[in-house]
Amino acid sequence: MPTPRVKIPAQAAKGEVFEVKTTIDHDMESGQRKDSAGKPIPRKIINKFVCTYNGKEVFKSDWAAAISANPYLSFFLTATESGSIELKWHDDDGQVYSASHAITVA
Amino acid sequence: MRTVKTGVTRRSVLAGIGAGAAATLVAPKMALADKAATDEAIAKLAGGAKVQEGKVKIQLPQIAENGNTVPFTVSVDSPMTEASHVKAIHVMAEGNPSPQVASFTFTPTGKATVSMRLRLGKTQDVRAIALMSDGSVWEAKQEVKVTIGGCGG
Amino acid sequence: MRKSVLAVSVALVVAAVTGKALADPPFDPKDPKMAPYIAGDKRSGYTFAEPETRAMQDDDFTNPGFLWVEEGKKLWSKAEGAAGKACKDCHGDAEKSMKGVGAVYPRFDPHVNSVLILEQKINQCRTERMKADEWKWDSKPLNAMTTFVKHQSRGMPLAVQADGPAAPYFEMGRRLYLQRRGLNDVACKHCHEDYWGQHLRTELLSQGMPNGFPQYRLKWQTLGTAQKRIRGCNEEVRAEPYPWGSIENVALELYATWRANGLKVESPAVRK
């Protein structure tokens, strides 16, 4: 089971713009390779990433097979209120990997 | 001195050397995306709006040490307010089997800057298109030279 | 004579290639930022890398090798095997007990009367102390634990022993390092001693210093060990690679690591 790594500040001032850095271990199998026997290796990638902030979707990203293995993603949010930032990675096979991070906004 | 291949696809180079090493890397036969196909995809995303140069910045290495992992950052000049913000950024690679790389959907928060890492099959232009809340569409592109290891890997 | 060596091997791959000059990655030996990656005439692979690759290594969050460090950290406290023990039960806090260990491997092990690489020492602990199964070569847990242990020595100069009981292994490693192999008929030393700093096709040849292993390679899109890299080099010169953990591949890792003595451990490094 892939394990995400996430870096988000624990505290931020109201209105402050902060960076969300994420990585997750995943092969991002493109579907364009063949194994040593010449058989095509089926595609298996993370195709969608969603970030919600206190339940509201604030950022989303759709990924194609051109995204490198062990995908790294960084983006920015504005600190509006204390609460929880939820991150979800959606796999082609239906699995969802998630991480949750508490933030205090003063 | 450093040299770069020109006019040779990675696939043909791989096919020409060490069949053993190439076997696991060769892609199935498929048409590569090209500029025309990418232009078409971009026009579709723009939905009739004129694609203008400016506002978007794309940062990539000029020389990718390996096409498998190429870091990129796209940023768009926008206040990211309710009244004026970036709705989406689309990243395309003209010379890959399929031009789609990633799409990013924004809300009025933070700033319009994203970083990831992408795969490039050969030397080509990488393009970023930004769709703004006022309906305007902006573009930037950069060429990345993809090198091949000394032994062909 | 020496020039003809590369001429022959390069001819195989260069035929289809036309050239245009591009700048090498910037390197100034007097730049204080480069100091941690230099020891006398020895240069870490870091100094041969493009700025974007260096930047990926510089930040422990953007460095994908840390996915393996984190995994190894978890495994350190996980009890496995019939003895019901975790690494932590004998070795305590890895940050203290494992500090310096990675800097002296490969190392002669009196229990088995042979030189062992770190992966073999970890598996020895698993089978003998934990009564657990060996981890497979290049498996996620073995690579994660090896990276986690080696990482505890980051910043310490490599100091592997070539004399004493390790001497016969060292001599074997040296012999293999100098021996021509494969269809390309080249030895390790041709690229990494005679021609480093020059180009093989587009590639800037490094000194072949293994101080960053296990390392994340952009080409592999994953992390791998020195064993994997040595096998990869053999495949690239069209030679049959020595098996994982074989006496030949271990002796080569010992010799290659000894060459890097004095350079600081960077594990997990990021390389092309």
Coordinates of C-alpha atoms in Angstrom, one line a residue:
Chain A
M1 CA 0.0 0.0 0.0
P2 CA 1.6 3.3 -1.1
T3 CA 2.4 5.6 1.8
P4 CA 2.1 9.3 1.1
R5 CA 4.5 11.9 2.5
V6 CA 3.1 15.3 3.1
K7 CA 4.6 18.6 4.2
I8 CA 2.1 21.3 5.4
P9 CA 2.7 23.9 8.1
A10 CA 1.0 23.0 11.4
Q11 CA 0.2 26.7 12.0
A12 CA -0.4 29.7 9.8
A13 CA -1.6 33.2 10.1
K14 CA -5.1 34.0 8.7
G15 CA -4.7 35.0 5.0
E16 CA -1.2 33.5 4.8
V17 CA -0.4 31.6 1.6
F18 CA 1.3 28.2 2.3
E19 CA 2.8 25.4 0.3
V20 CA 1.5 21.9 0.3
K21 CA 4.2 19.4 -0.7
T22 CA 3.3 15.7 -1.4
T23 CA 4.9 12.5 -2.6
I24 CA 3.7 9.0 -2.8
D25 CA 5.4 5.8 -3.7
H26 CA 3.7 4.4 -6.9
D27 CA 5.2 2.9 -10.1
M28 CA 2.8 4.9 -12.4
E29 CA 2.9 2.0 -14.9
S30 CA 2.2 3.8 -18.2
G31 CA 0.6 0.9 -20.1
Q32 CA 3.2 1.5 -22.9
R33 CA 5.8 -0.9 -21.7
K34 CA 6.2 -4.6 -22.4
D35 CA 7.6 -7.2 -20.0
S36 CA 10.6 -9.4 -20.9
A37 CA 8.3 -11.9 -22.6
G38 CA 6.9 -9.2 -24.9
K39 CA 3.6 -9.0 -23.2
P40 CA 2.2 -5.4 -22.7
I41 CA 2.2 -4.4 -19.0
P42 CA -1.3 -3.0 -18.3
R43 CA -1.6 0.6 -17.3
K44 CA -1.9 1.3 -13.5
I45 CA -1.4 4.9 -12.5
I46 CA -2.8 7.3 -10.0
N47 CA -5.2 9.3 -12.2
K48 CA -6.6 11.9 -9.8
F49 CA -5.5 13.9 -6.8
V50 CA -8.0 15.8 -4.7
C51 CA -7.4 18.2 -1.8
T52 CA -10.2 19.3 0.5
Y53 CA -10.0 21.9 3.3
N54 CA -12.6 21.4 6.0
G55 CA -14.7 19.4 3.6
K56 CA -14.5 21.9 0.7
E57 CA -12.7 20.9 -2.5
V58 CA -10.0 23.6 -3.0
F59 CA -7.6 21.9 -5.5
K60 CA -7.7 19.0 -7.9
S61 CA -5.4 17.5 -10.4
D62 CA -5.9 14.8 -13.1
W63 CA -2.8 12.9 -14.1
A64 CA -1.9 11.0 -17.4
A65 CA 0.6 8.3 -17.9
A66 CA 3.3 10.9 -18.6
I67 CA 3.6 11.6 -14.8
S68 CA 6.8 10.1 -13.4
A69 CA 6.8 7.3 -10.9
N70 CA 6.6 8.2 -7.2
P71 CA 4.7 11.3 -8.1
Y72 CA 5.7 14.6 -6.4
L73 CA 3.2 17.5 -6.3
S74 CA 3.4 20.9 -4.8
F75 CA 0.7 23.6 -4.8
F76 CA -0.5 26.5 -2.6
L77 CA -3.5 27.3 -0.4
T78 CA -4.6 30.3 1.7
A79 CA -5.0 29.8 5.4
T80 CA -8.7 30.6 6.1
E81 CA -9.6 28.7 9.3
S82 CA -8.3 26.0 11.6
G83 CA -9.3 22.5 10.7
S84 CA -8.3 19.6 8.6
I85 CA -6.7 19.3 5.1
E86 CA -7.5 16.0 3.4
L87 CA -5.5 14.6 0.5
K88 CA -6.7 11.8 -1.7
W89 CA -4.9 9.9 -4.5
H90 CA -7.1 7.8 -6.8
D91 CA -5.6 4.7 -8.4
D92 CA -6.8 3.2 -11.7
D93 CA -7.7 0.1 -9.8
G94 CA -10.2 2.0 -7.6
Q95 CA -8.0 2.2 -4.5
V96 CA -7.8 5.5 -2.8
Y97 CA -4.8 6.5 -0.7
S98 CA -5.3 9.3 1.7
A99 CA -3.5 11.6 4.2
S100 CA -4.9 14.1 6.7
H101 CA -3.3 17.1 8.2
A102 CA -4.4 19.4 11.0
I103 CA -3.7 23.1 10.7
T104 CA -4.2 25.8 13.3
V105 CA -5.0 29.3 11.9
A106 CA -4.5 32.2 14.2
Chain B
M1 CA 31.7 19.1 -25.6
R2 CA 28.3 17.6 -25.2
T3 CA 26.3 16.2 -28.0
V4 CA 22.6 15.7 -28.5
K5 CA 20.8 13.4 -30.8
T6 CA 18.7 15.0 -33.5
G7 CA 16.1 13.5 -35.8
V8 CA 16.4 10.1 -34.1
T9 CA 13.7 8.8 -32.0
R10 CA 14.6 7.2 -28.7
R11 CA 12.8 4.1 -29.9
S12 CA 14.9 3.7 -33.0
V13 CA 18.0 4.2 -31.0
L14 CA 16.9 1.6 -28.5
A15 CA 15.9 -0.8 -31.2
G16 CA 19.3 -0.5 -32.9
I17 CA 21.3 -1.5 -29.8
G18 CA 21.3 -4.3 -27.3
A19 CA 18.0 -6.0 -27.9
G20 CA 18.2 -7.5 -24.4
A21 CA 18.2 -4.2 -22.7
A22 CA 15.7 -2.7 -25.0
A23 CA 13.1 -5.4 -24.7
T24 CA 11.5 -4.1 -21.6
L25 CA 11.6 -0.5 -22.8
V26 CA 10.1 -0.5 -26.3
A27 CA 6.7 1.0 -26.5
P28 CA 3.9 -0.7 -28.4
K29 CA 3.4 0.7 -31.9
M30 CA 1.4 3.9 -31.7
A31 CA 1.3 7.3 -33.3
L32 CA 3.2 9.9 -31.4
A33 CA 1.5 13.1 -30.5
D34 CA 2.7 16.0 -32.6
K35 CA 2.3 19.7 -32.7
A36 CA -0.9 19.6 -34.8
A37 CA -2.6 17.1 -32.5
T38 CA -1.5 19.1 -29.4
D39 CA -2.8 22.4 -31.0
E40 CA -6.1 20.6 -31.6
A41 CA -6.3 19.5 -28.0
I42 CA -5.5 23.0 -26.8
A43 CA -8.1 24.6 -29.1
K44 CA -10.7 22.2 -27.6
L45 CA -9.7 23.2 -24.1
A46 CA -9.8 26.9 -25.0
G47 CA -13.4 26.4 -26.2
G48 CA -13.2 29.0 -28.9
A49 CA -11.2 31.6 -26.9
K50 CA -8.0 32.9 -28.5
V51 CA -4.9 31.4 -27.0
Q52 CA -2.6 34.3 -26.1
E53 CA 1.1 34.3 -25.1
G54 CA 1.9 35.6 -21.6
K55 CA 0.8 35.4 -18.0
V56 CA 2.0 31.8 -17.8
K57 CA 5.5 30.8 -16.8
I58 CA 6.8 27.3 -17.3
Q59 CA 10.1 26.2 -15.7
L60 CA 11.9 23.1 -16.9
P61 CA 15.5 22.0 -17.2
Q62 CA 16.9 22.9 -20.7
I63 CA 18.6 19.5 -20.6
A64 CA 16.9 16.6 -18.9
E65 CA 19.5 14.2 -17.6
N66 CA 16.9 11.5 -18.1
G67 CA 13.5 11.8 -19.8
N68 CA 11.9 9.5 -17.2
T69 CA 11.9 12.2 -14.5
V70 CA 11.8 15.8 -15.5
P71 CA 10.8 18.4 -12.9
F72 CA 8.5 21.2 -14.0
T73 CA 6.9 24.2 -12.4
V74 CA 4.0 26.2 -13.9
S75 CA 3.0 29.5 -12.4
V76 CA 0.4 32.0 -13.6
D77 CA 0.2 35.7 -12.8
S78 CA -3.1 36.0 -11.0
P79 CA -4.4 37.5 -7.7
M80 CA -6.4 34.2 -7.1
T81 CA -9.5 36.1 -5.9
E82 CA -13.1 35.3 -6.4
A83 CA -13.3 38.0 -9.1
S84 CA -10.1 37.1 -10.9
H85 CA -8.4 33.7 -10.7
V86 CA -7.0 30.8 -12.6
K87 CA -9.6 28.1 -13.2
A88 CA -7.3 25.5 -14.7
I89 CA -3.8 24.7 -16.0
H90 CA -3.2 22.0 -18.6
V91 CA 0.3 20.7 -19.3
M92 CA 1.0 19.0 -22.7
A93 CA 4.0 17.3 -24.1
E94 CA 4.0 17.4 -27.9
G95 CA 6.4 14.6 -28.6
N96 CA 5.0 11.9 -26.2
P97 CA 2.7 9.0 -27.3
S98 CA -0.2 11.1 -26.0
P99 CA 0.1 14.9 -25.3
Q100 CA -1.7 14.9 -22.0
V101 CA 0.5 15.3 -18.9
A102 CA -1.6 16.8 -16.1
S103 CA -4.5 19.2 -15.5
F104 CA -4.9 21.3 -12.4
T105 CA -8.2 22.7 -11.2
F106 CA -8.0 25.7 -9.0
T107 CA -10.3 27.6 -6.7
P108 CA -9.7 31.2 -5.5
T109 CA -7.0 30.3 -2.9
G110 CA -3.2 30.3 -2.5
K111 CA -1.4 31.1 -5.7
A112 CA -1.4 29.6 -9.1
T113 CA 1.9 27.7 -8.9
V114 CA 2.2 23.9 -9.2
S115 CA 5.3 21.6 -9.4
M116 CA 5.5 18.0 -10.6
R117 CA 7.8 15.7 -12.5
L118 CA 7.0 14.3 -16.0
R119 CA 8.2 11.8 -18.5
L120 CA 9.5 12.9 -21.9
G121 CA 10.1 10.3 -24.6
K122 CA 12.4 12.6 -26.6
T123 CA 13.5 16.2 -27.1
Q124 CA 10.3 18.3 -27.5
D125 CA 8.3 21.3 -26.5
V126 CA 6.3 21.2 -23.2
R127 CA 3.3 23.5 -23.2
A128 CA 1.2 24.9 -20.4
I129 CA -2.2 26.5 -20.9
A130 CA -4.0 28.5 -18.3
L131 CA -7.8 29.1 -18.4
M132 CA -8.8 32.2 -16.4
S133 CA -12.0 33.1 -14.7
D134 CA -12.6 35.9 -17.2
G135 CA -12.6 33.4 -20.0
S136 CA -9.2 34.3 -21.4
V137 CA -6.6 31.6 -22.3
W138 CA -2.9 32.0 -21.9
E139 CA 0.0 29.8 -23.0
A140 CA 3.8 29.3 -22.4
K141 CA 6.1 26.6 -23.7
Q142 CA 9.7 25.5 -23.4
E143 CA 11.8 23.0 -25.3
V144 CA 13.5 20.3 -23.2
K145 CA 16.5 18.4 -24.7
V146 CA 16.3 14.8 -23.6
T147 CA 19.7 13.1 -23.4
I148 CA 20.5 9.4 -23.8
G149 CA 23.0 7.7 -21.6
G150 CA 26.4 6.8 -23.0
C151 CA 25.6 3.2 -23.3
G152 CA 22.1 3.9 -24.8
G153 CA 20.1 3.7 -21.7
Chain C
M1 CA 45.8 2.7 -27.4
R2 CA 43.6 4.0 -24.7
K3 CA 41.7 6.2 -27.2
S4 CA 40.9 3.2 -29.4
V5 CA 39.1 1.5 -26.5
L6 CA 36.3 4.1 -26.4
A7 CA 36.4 4.5 -30.2
V8 CA 35.4 0.9 -30.6
S9 CA 32.7 0.8 -28.0
V10 CA 31.3 4.2 -28.9
A11 CA 31.1 3.3 -32.6
L12 CA 28.3 0.9 -31.7
V13 CA 26.0 3.6 -30.5
V14 CA 27.3 6.7 -32.0
A15 CA 26.6 5.9 -35.6
A16 CA 23.0 7.1 -35.6
V17 CA 23.8 10.3 -33.7
T18 CA 24.6 13.7 -34.8
G19 CA 25.9 16.3 -32.5
K20 CA 25.4 19.8 -31.2
A21 CA 27.4 21.3 -28.4
L22 CA 25.6 21.9 -25.0
A23 CA 27.2 23.1 -21.8
D24 CA 28.2 20.6 -19.1
P25 CA 26.6 21.1 -15.7
P26 CA 28.3 23.9 -13.8
F27 CA 31.2 22.9 -11.6
D28 CA 33.6 25.1 -9.8
P29 CA 35.9 23.3 -7.3
K30 CA 36.3 26.6 -5.4
D31 CA 32.6 27.0 -4.9
P32 CA 32.0 26.5 -1.2
K33 CA 28.7 24.7 -2.0
M34 CA 30.7 22.0 -3.8
A35 CA 33.0 21.4 -0.8
P36 CA 30.9 18.7 0.8
Y37 CA 31.1 16.7 -2.4
I38 CA 34.8 16.8 -3.0
A39 CA 37.7 15.0 -1.2
G40 CA 41.1 15.8 -2.7
D41 CA 40.9 14.7 -6.4
K42 CA 37.8 12.7 -5.7
R43 CA 34.4 14.1 -6.9
S44 CA 31.0 12.8 -5.9
G45 CA 28.5 12.1 -8.7
Y46 CA 26.7 15.2 -7.3
T47 CA 29.3 17.4 -8.9
F48 CA 28.6 15.9 -12.4
A49 CA 24.8 16.3 -12.1
E50 CA 22.6 19.0 -13.7
P51 CA 21.4 21.7 -11.3
E52 CA 17.8 20.4 -11.3
T53 CA 19.0 16.9 -10.1
R54 CA 21.2 18.5 -7.4
A55 CA 18.2 20.5 -6.2
M56 CA 16.1 17.4 -6.0
Q57 CA 18.7 15.8 -3.7
D58 CA 19.3 19.0 -1.6
D59 CA 15.8 19.0 -0.1
D60 CA 14.9 16.0 2.0
F61 CA 11.3 16.3 1.0
T62 CA 11.8 16.6 -2.8
N63 CA 14.4 13.8 -2.7
P64 CA 12.3 10.7 -3.6
G65 CA 14.9 8.4 -1.8
F66 CA 13.3 9.5 1.5
L67 CA 10.2 7.4 0.7
W68 CA 12.6 4.5 1.3
V69 CA 14.2 6.1 4.4
E70 CA 10.7 6.5 5.9
E71 CA 9.7 2.9 5.1
G72 CA 13.0 1.6 6.6
K73 CA 12.3 3.7 9.8
K74 CA 8.9 1.9 10.2
L75 CA 10.5 -1.5 9.6
W76 CA 13.2 -0.9 12.2
S77 CA 10.5 -1.1 15.0
K78 CA 8.5 -4.0 13.4
A79 CA 8.9 -7.4 15.0
E80 CA 9.2 -10.2 12.5
G81 CA 10.2 -13.9 12.6
A82 CA 10.1 -16.7 15.2
A83 CA 12.2 -14.8 17.7
G84 CA 9.5 -12.0 17.9
K85 CA 12.2 -9.3 17.6
A86 CA 12.5 -6.1 15.8
C87 CA 15.9 -4.5 14.8
K88 CA 15.1 -1.9 17.5
D89 CA 15.0 -4.6 20.3
C90 CA 18.7 -5.3 19.9
H91 CA 20.0 -2.0 18.4
G92 CA 17.8 0.6 20.1
D93 CA 17.7 4.0 18.5
A94 CA 19.1 3.7 15.0
E95 CA 20.2 7.3 14.9
K96 CA 22.8 6.4 17.6
S97 CA 23.5 2.7 17.0
M98 CA 23.7 2.8 13.2
K99 CA 25.7 6.0 13.0
G100 CA 28.9 5.3 11.1
V101 CA 27.9 1.8 10.1
G102 CA 27.2 2.7 6.6
A103 CA 30.6 4.4 6.2
V104 CA 32.6 1.1 6.7
Y105 CA 30.6 -1.3 4.6
P106 CA 31.4 -3.5 2.7
R107 CA 33.2 -5.0 5.6
F108 CA 34.9 -8.3 6.6
D109 CA 32.6 -10.3 8.9
P110 CA 34.4 -12.7 11.2
H111 CA 31.2 -14.8 11.8
V112 CA 31.0 -15.8 8.2
N113 CA 34.7 -15.3 7.4
S114 CA 33.8 -13.2 4.4
V115 CA 33.3 -9.7 3.2
L116 CA 29.6 -8.7 3.5
I117 CA 27.7 -5.8 2.0
L118 CA 25.2 -4.0 4.2
E119 CA 22.2 -5.9 2.6
Q120 CA 23.8 -9.2 3.5
K121 CA 24.5 -8.1 7.1
I122 CA 20.9 -7.1 7.4
N123 CA 19.7 -10.4 6.1
Q124 CA 22.2 -12.2 8.5
C125 CA 20.5 -10.4 11.4
R126 CA 17.1 -11.4 10.1
T127 CA 17.9 -15.1 9.7
E128 CA 20.1 -15.6 12.8
R129 CA 18.8 -13.2 15.4
M130 CA 15.1 -12.6 14.3
K131 CA 14.6 -16.1 12.9
A132 CA 12.9 -14.4 10.0
D133 CA 13.1 -15.0 6.3
E134 CA 15.7 -13.2 4.2
W135 CA 14.5 -10.3 2.3
K136 CA 14.9 -10.7 -1.5
W137 CA 17.5 -8.8 -3.4
D138 CA 16.2 -5.4 -4.6
S139 CA 12.9 -5.9 -2.7
K140 CA 11.3 -2.9 -1.2
P141 CA 11.9 -3.8 2.4
L142 CA 15.6 -4.7 1.9
N143 CA 16.2 -1.5 -0.1
A144 CA 14.3 0.5 2.5
M145 CA 16.2 -0.9 5.5
T146 CA 19.6 -0.6 3.7
T147 CA 18.8 3.0 2.9
F148 CA 17.6 3.8 6.4
V149 CA 20.8 2.3 8.0
K150 CA 23.2 3.9 5.4
H151 CA 21.4 7.2 5.9
Q152 CA 22.4 7.3 9.5
S153 CA 26.0 7.9 8.3
R154 CA 25.1 10.8 6.0
G155 CA 27.8 13.4 6.0
M156 CA 30.5 11.0 7.4
P157 CA 33.5 10.2 5.2
L158 CA 33.5 6.7 3.7
A159 CA 36.2 4.6 5.4
V160 CA 36.1 1.0 4.2
Q161 CA 39.1 -1.3 5.0
A162 CA 41.0 -2.8 2.1
D163 CA 43.7 -4.5 4.2
G164 CA 43.8 -7.3 6.8
P165 CA 41.2 -10.0 6.3
A166 CA 39.5 -7.9 3.6
A167 CA 42.7 -7.9 1.4
P168 CA 41.9 -10.9 -0.8
Y169 CA 38.4 -9.5 -1.6
F170 CA 39.9 -6.1 -2.3
E171 CA 42.5 -7.6 -4.7
M172 CA 39.7 -9.5 -6.4
G173 CA 37.6 -6.4 -6.7
R174 CA 40.6 -4.5 -8.2
R175 CA 41.3 -7.2 -10.7
L176 CA 37.7 -7.2 -11.8
Y177 CA 37.6 -3.4 -12.0
L178 CA 40.5 -3.4 -14.4
Q179 CA 39.3 -6.4 -16.5
R180 CA 37.7 -5.9 -19.9
R181 CA 34.3 -7.4 -20.3
G182 CA 31.4 -7.9 -22.6
L183 CA 30.8 -7.2 -26.3
N184 CA 32.0 -3.6 -25.8
D185 CA 35.2 -5.0 -24.3
V186 CA 35.7 -2.3 -21.7
A187 CA 36.6 -2.3 -18.0
C188 CA 35.1 -0.2 -15.2
K189 CA 38.3 1.8 -15.1
H190 CA 38.1 2.9 -18.7
C191 CA 35.1 5.1 -18.0
H192 CA 35.6 5.9 -14.4
E193 CA 39.4 6.3 -14.1
D194 CA 40.7 7.1 -17.6
Y195 CA 37.9 9.0 -19.2
W196 CA 35.8 10.6 -16.4
G197 CA 34.9 14.2 -17.3
Q198 CA 34.7 13.3 -21.0
H199 CA 31.6 12.3 -22.9
L200 CA 30.2 9.0 -24.1
R201 CA 27.6 10.1 -26.5
T202 CA 25.6 12.7 -24.5
E203 CA 26.8 11.4 -21.2
L204 CA 29.2 13.1 -18.9
L205 CA 31.2 10.3 -17.4
S206 CA 31.6 10.5 -13.6
Q207 CA 34.4 9.1 -11.4
G208 CA 32.0 6.2 -10.5
M209 CA 32.0 7.1 -6.8
P210 CA 29.4 5.0 -4.9
N211 CA 29.1 7.3 -1.9
G212 CA 25.4 8.0 -2.5
F213 CA 24.0 4.5 -2.7
P214 CA 21.4 3.3 -2.2
Q215 CA 20.3 6.1 -4.5
Y216 CA 17.2 7.3 -6.4
R217 CA 18.0 7.3 -10.2
L218 CA 15.8 9.4 -12.5
K219 CA 16.3 6.7 -15.2
W220 CA 15.1 3.9 -12.9
Q221 CA 12.3 6.0 -11.5
T222 CA 13.1 4.1 -8.3
L223 CA 15.8 3.6 -5.7
G224 CA 18.5 1.0 -6.1
T225 CA 21.7 -0.2 -4.6
A226 CA 25.3 -0.3 -5.7
Q227 CA 24.8 -4.0 -6.5
K228 CA 22.1 -3.0 -9.0
R229 CA 24.2 -0.2 -10.5
I230 CA 27.2 -2.5 -11.0
R231 CA 25.0 -5.1 -12.7
G232 CA 23.5 -2.3 -14.9
C233 CA 27.0 -1.2 -16.0
N234 CA 27.8 -4.8 -16.9
E235 CA 24.6 -5.0 -19.0
E236 CA 25.3 -1.7 -20.7
V237 CA 28.7 -3.0 -21.9
R238 CA 26.9 -6.1 -23.1
A239 CA 28.4 -8.4 -20.4
E240 CA 26.7 -11.0 -18.3
P241 CA 26.1 -9.3 -15.0
Y242 CA 27.5 -11.0 -11.9
P243 CA 24.7 -12.4 -9.7
W244 CA 23.3 -10.2 -6.8
G245 CA 25.5 -10.6 -3.7
S246 CA 28.0 -12.9 -5.6
I247 CA 31.6 -12.8 -4.5
E248 CA 32.4 -10.9 -7.7
N249 CA 29.8 -8.3 -7.3
V250 CA 30.6 -7.9 -3.6
A251 CA 34.3 -7.6 -4.3
L252 CA 33.6 -4.9 -7.0
E253 CA 31.4 -3.0 -4.5
L254 CA 34.2 -3.2 -2.0
Y255 CA 36.8 -1.9 -4.5
A256 CA 34.5 0.8 -5.9
T257 CA 33.6 2.0 -2.4
W258 CA 37.3 2.0 -1.3
R259 CA 38.0 4.3 -4.2
A260 CA 35.5 6.7 -2.7
N261 CA 37.1 6.6 0.8
G262 CA 37.1 10.2 2.1
L263 CA 34.0 11.3 0.2
K264 CA 31.0 11.8 2.5
V265 CA 28.0 9.4 2.5
E266 CA 25.1 11.0 0.7
S267 CA 22.6 8.2 1.0
P268 CA 20.0 8.5 -0.5
A269 CA 21.6 10.5 -3.3
V270 CA 19.6 11.5 -6.5
R271 CA 21.4 10.8 -9.8
K272 CA 20.5 10.7 -13.4

